[in-house]
Coordinates of C-alpha atoms and ligand atoms in Angstrom, one line a residue:
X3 CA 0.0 0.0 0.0
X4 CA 1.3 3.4 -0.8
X5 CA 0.9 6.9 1.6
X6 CA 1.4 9.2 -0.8
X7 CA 0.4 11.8 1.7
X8 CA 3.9 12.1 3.2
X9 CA 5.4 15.4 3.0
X10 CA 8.4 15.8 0.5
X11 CA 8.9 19.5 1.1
X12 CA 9.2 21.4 3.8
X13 CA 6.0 22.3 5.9
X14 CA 4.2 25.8 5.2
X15 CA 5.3 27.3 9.3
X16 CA 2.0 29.9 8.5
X17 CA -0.3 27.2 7.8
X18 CA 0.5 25.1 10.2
X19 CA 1.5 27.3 13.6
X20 CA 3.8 24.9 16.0
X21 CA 1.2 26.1 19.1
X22 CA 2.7 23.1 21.4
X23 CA 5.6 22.8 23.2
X24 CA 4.5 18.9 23.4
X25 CA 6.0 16.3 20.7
X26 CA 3.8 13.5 21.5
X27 CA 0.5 12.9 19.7
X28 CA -0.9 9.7 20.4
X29 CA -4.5 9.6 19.8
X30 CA -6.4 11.3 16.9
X31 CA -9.9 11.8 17.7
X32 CA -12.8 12.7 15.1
X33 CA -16.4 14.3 15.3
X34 CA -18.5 11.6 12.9
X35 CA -21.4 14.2 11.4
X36 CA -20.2 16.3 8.4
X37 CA -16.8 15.0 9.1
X38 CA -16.5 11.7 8.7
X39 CA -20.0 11.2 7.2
X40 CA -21.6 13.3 4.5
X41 CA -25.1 14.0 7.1
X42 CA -25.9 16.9 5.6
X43 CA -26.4 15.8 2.2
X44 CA -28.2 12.8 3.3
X45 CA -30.5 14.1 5.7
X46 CA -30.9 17.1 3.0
X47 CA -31.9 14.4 0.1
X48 CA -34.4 13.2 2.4
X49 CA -36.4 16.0 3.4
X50 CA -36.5 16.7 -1.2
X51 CA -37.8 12.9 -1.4
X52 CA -40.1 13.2 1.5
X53 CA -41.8 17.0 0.7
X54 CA -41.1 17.3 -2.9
X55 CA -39.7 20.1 -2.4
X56 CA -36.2 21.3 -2.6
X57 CA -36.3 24.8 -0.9
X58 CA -36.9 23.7 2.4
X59 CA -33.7 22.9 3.7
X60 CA -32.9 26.5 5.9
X61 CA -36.3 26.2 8.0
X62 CA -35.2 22.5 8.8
X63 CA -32.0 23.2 9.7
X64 CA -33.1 26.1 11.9
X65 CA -35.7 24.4 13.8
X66 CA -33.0 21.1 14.2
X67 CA -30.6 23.7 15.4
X68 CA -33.2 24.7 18.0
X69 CA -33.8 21.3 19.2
X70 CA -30.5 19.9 19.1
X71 CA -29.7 22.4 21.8
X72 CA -32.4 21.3 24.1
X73 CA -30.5 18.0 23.8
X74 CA -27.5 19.3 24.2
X75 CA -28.2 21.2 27.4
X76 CA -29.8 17.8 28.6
X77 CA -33.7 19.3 28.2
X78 CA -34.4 16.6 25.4
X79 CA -33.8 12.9 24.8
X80 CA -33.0 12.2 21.2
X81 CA -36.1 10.7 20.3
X82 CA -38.2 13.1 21.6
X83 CA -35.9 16.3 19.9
X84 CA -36.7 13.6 16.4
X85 CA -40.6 13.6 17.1
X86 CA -41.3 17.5 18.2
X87 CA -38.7 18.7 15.5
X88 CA -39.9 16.9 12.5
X89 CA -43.7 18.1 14.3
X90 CA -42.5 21.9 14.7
X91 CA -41.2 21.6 11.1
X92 CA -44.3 20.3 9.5
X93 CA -46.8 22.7 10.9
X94 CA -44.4 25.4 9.9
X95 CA -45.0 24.5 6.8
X96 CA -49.0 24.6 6.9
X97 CA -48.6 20.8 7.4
X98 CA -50.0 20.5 10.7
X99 CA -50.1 16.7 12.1
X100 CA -50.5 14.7 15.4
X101 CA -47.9 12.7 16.9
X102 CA -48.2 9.9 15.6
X103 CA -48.3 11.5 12.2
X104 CA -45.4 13.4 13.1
X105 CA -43.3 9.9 14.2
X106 CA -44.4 7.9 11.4
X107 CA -42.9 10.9 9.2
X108 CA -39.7 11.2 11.2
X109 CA -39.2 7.0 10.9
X110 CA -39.6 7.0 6.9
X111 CA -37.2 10.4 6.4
X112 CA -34.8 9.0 9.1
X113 CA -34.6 5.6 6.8
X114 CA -34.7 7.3 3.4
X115 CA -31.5 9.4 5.3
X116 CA -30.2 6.5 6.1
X117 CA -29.9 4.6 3.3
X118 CA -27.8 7.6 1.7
X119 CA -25.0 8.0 4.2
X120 CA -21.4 8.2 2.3
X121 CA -18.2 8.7 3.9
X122 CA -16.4 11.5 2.5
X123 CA -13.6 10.4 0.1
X124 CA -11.1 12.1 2.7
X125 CA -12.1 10.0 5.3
X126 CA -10.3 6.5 4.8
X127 CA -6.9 7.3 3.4
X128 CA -6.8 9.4 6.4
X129 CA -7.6 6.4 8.7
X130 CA -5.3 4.2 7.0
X131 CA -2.4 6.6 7.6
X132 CA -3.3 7.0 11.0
X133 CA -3.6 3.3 12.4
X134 CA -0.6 2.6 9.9
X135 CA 1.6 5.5 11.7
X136 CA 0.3 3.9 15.1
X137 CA -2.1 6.4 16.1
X138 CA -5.3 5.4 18.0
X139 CA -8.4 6.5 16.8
X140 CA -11.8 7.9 18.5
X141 CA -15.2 9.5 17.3
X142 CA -17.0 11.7 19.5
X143 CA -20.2 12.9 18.9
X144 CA -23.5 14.7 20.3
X145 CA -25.7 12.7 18.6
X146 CA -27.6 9.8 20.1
X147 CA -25.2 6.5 20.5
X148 CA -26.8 3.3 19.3
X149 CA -27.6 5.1 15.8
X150 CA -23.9 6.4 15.5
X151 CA -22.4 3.0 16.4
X152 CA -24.3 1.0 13.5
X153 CA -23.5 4.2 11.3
X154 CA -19.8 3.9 11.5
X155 CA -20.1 0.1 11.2
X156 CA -22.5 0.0 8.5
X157 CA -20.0 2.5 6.5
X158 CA -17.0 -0.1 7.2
X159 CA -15.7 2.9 9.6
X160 CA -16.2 0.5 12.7
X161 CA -12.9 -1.4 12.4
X162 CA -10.2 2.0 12.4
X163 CA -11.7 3.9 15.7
X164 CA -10.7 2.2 19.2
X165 CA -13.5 3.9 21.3
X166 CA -16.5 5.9 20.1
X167 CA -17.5 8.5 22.8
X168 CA -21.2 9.4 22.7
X169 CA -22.9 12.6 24.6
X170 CA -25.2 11.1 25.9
X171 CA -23.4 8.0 27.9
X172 CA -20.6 10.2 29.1
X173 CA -23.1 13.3 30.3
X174 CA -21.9 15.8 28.5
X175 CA -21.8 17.4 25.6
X176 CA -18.8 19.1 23.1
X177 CA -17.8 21.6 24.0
X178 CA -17.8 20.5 27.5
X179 CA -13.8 19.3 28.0
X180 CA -15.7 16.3 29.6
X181 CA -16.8 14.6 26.7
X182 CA -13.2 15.5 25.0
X183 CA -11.5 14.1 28.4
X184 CA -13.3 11.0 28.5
X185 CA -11.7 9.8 24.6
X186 CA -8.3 10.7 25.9
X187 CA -8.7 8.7 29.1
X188 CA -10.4 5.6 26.8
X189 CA -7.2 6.0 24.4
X190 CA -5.0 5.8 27.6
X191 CA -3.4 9.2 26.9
X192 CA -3.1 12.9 28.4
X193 CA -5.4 15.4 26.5
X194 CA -1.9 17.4 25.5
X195 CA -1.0 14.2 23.2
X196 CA -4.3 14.1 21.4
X197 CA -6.2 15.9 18.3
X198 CA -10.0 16.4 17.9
X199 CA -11.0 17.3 14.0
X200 CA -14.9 19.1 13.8
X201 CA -16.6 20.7 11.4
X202 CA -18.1 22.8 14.2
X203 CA -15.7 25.5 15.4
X204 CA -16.6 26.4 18.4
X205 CA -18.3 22.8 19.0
X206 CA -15.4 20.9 18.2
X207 CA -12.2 23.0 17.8
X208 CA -12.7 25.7 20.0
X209 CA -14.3 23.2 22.5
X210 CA -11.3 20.6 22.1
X211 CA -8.5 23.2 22.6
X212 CA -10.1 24.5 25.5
X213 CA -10.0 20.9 27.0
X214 CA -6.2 21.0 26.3
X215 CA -6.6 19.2 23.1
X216 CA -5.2 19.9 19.6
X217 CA -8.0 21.4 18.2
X218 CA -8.6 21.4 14.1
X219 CA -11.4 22.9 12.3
X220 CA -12.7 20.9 8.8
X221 CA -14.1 23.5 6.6
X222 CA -14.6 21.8 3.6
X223 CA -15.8 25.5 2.4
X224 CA -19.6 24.6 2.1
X225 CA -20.7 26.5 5.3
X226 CA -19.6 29.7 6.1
X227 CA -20.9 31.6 8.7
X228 CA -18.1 31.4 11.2
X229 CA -14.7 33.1 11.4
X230 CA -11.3 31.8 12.9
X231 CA -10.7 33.8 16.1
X232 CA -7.3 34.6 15.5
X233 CA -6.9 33.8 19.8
X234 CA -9.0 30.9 19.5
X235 CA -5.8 28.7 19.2
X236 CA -7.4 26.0 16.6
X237 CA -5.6 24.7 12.9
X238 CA -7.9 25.4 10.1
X239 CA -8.0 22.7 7.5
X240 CA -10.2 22.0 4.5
X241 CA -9.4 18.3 3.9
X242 CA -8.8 15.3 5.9
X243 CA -5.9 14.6 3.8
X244 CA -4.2 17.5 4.8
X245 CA -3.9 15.8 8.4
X246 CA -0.7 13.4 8.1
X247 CA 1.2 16.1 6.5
X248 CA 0.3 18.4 9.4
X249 CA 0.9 16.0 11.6
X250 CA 4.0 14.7 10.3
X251 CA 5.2 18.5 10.7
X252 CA 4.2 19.1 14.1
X253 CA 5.3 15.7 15.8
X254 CA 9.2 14.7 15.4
X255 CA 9.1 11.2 15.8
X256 CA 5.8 10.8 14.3
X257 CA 7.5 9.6 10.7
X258 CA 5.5 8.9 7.7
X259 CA 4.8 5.1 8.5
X260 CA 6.1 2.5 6.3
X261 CA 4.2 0.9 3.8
X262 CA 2.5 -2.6 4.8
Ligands
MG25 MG1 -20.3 17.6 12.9

């Protein structure tokens, strides 16, 4: 197998800012929902097959943004948020329903979602590198656990990650440094020898630097909306495969691994 990804020239110092005096990195841990796993497309392809409409994707997102904090903040259980989400959603719309109505809805667009998960193609060279360069691996997400274990394992992602850290077992949330605390202590390592990737900046980055982490932001450049804080202390990246290189720079005896 070849790594093509190792560096051959000498690391850009401005894009990648030596922030650590540490030069151990043992444990790489990843957020699983637009980072690992294209959710937003899916879940946006389902609301177009289940409406028939393609314009409705900002109101949902709002109103699941709404939601998703009352889980967050521990006001919500997951299938509750599901239920009075896809409920709010509907009579927004001028589609008001009961319940039921409202469950039976959320079950058929949950496994019309489902059954269009993809992992991005960043995602498993990037894996391959790291359990080849001996890095263990973790996903830690806000989302609901038994739905996010068969996700990773239905997408053949299972078999790289070592421990999969879910909100709602541990009992708390990103950006709470619990959650990012309880990965490193499941990897066996200090939170100064680990990395957490998000797509959420102030979710994950922020939220992982602050718990003594590495901290990257993913910006694949399809969202927007948030700026780097130039004190925020977080690496900006737009691709998973810019990750060995990066790491390869900032760790000394983390050499590109040899091929198998
Ligand atoms: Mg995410």
């Amino acid at each position: 197998m070849e790594f093509a990804l190792a560096p051959t020239e000498p690391c850009d110092a401005q894009s990648y800012p030596n922030m650590w005096d540490g030069s151990v990195l043992r444990a790489v841990c990843f957020d699983i929902d637009d980072t690992l796993i294209d959710f937003t497309s899916a879940s946006r392809d389902a609301l177009t097959a289940m409406t028939g409409r393609d314009d409705l994707w900002p109101l949902w997102d709002c109103v699941t943004e709404a939601h998703v904090a009352m889980v967050v903040a521990g006001d919500l259980d997951y299938p509750t948020m599901h239920r009075r989400r896809t409920k709010e959603f509907l009579a927004e719309i001028g589609m008001p329903v009961s319940d039921h109505d409202a469950a039976r809805f959320e079950r058929s667009r949950a496994a019309v979602m489902r059954s269009s998960f993809r992992v991005f193609d960043d995602v498993l060279p990037c894996l391959d590198w790291l359990r080849a360069a001996g890095v263990s691996i973790a996903a830690v997400t806000n989302a609901s656990g038994s739905h996010q274990r068969a996700k990773l394992d239905s997408l053949g992602l299972g078999r790289f990650i070592d421990h999969v850290a879910i909100a709602g077992e541990v009992g708390a949330a990103k950006p709470d440094p619990m959650i990012f605390h309880s990965a490193c202590a499941a990897l066996d390592c200090e939170p100064s020898e680990a990395m957490h990737v998000g797509d959420r900046l102030r979710t994950d980055a922020i939220g992982a630097r602050a718990a003594g982490m590495w901290g990257a932001w993913l910006n694949r450049g399809e969202q927007g909306g948030d700026a780097v804080d130039a004190d925020s202390g977080v690496l900006r990246i737009a691709s998973l495969a810019e990750i060995p290189e990066l790491l390869v720079c900032e760790f000394a005896q983390l050499g590109a691994p040899e091929p198998r």
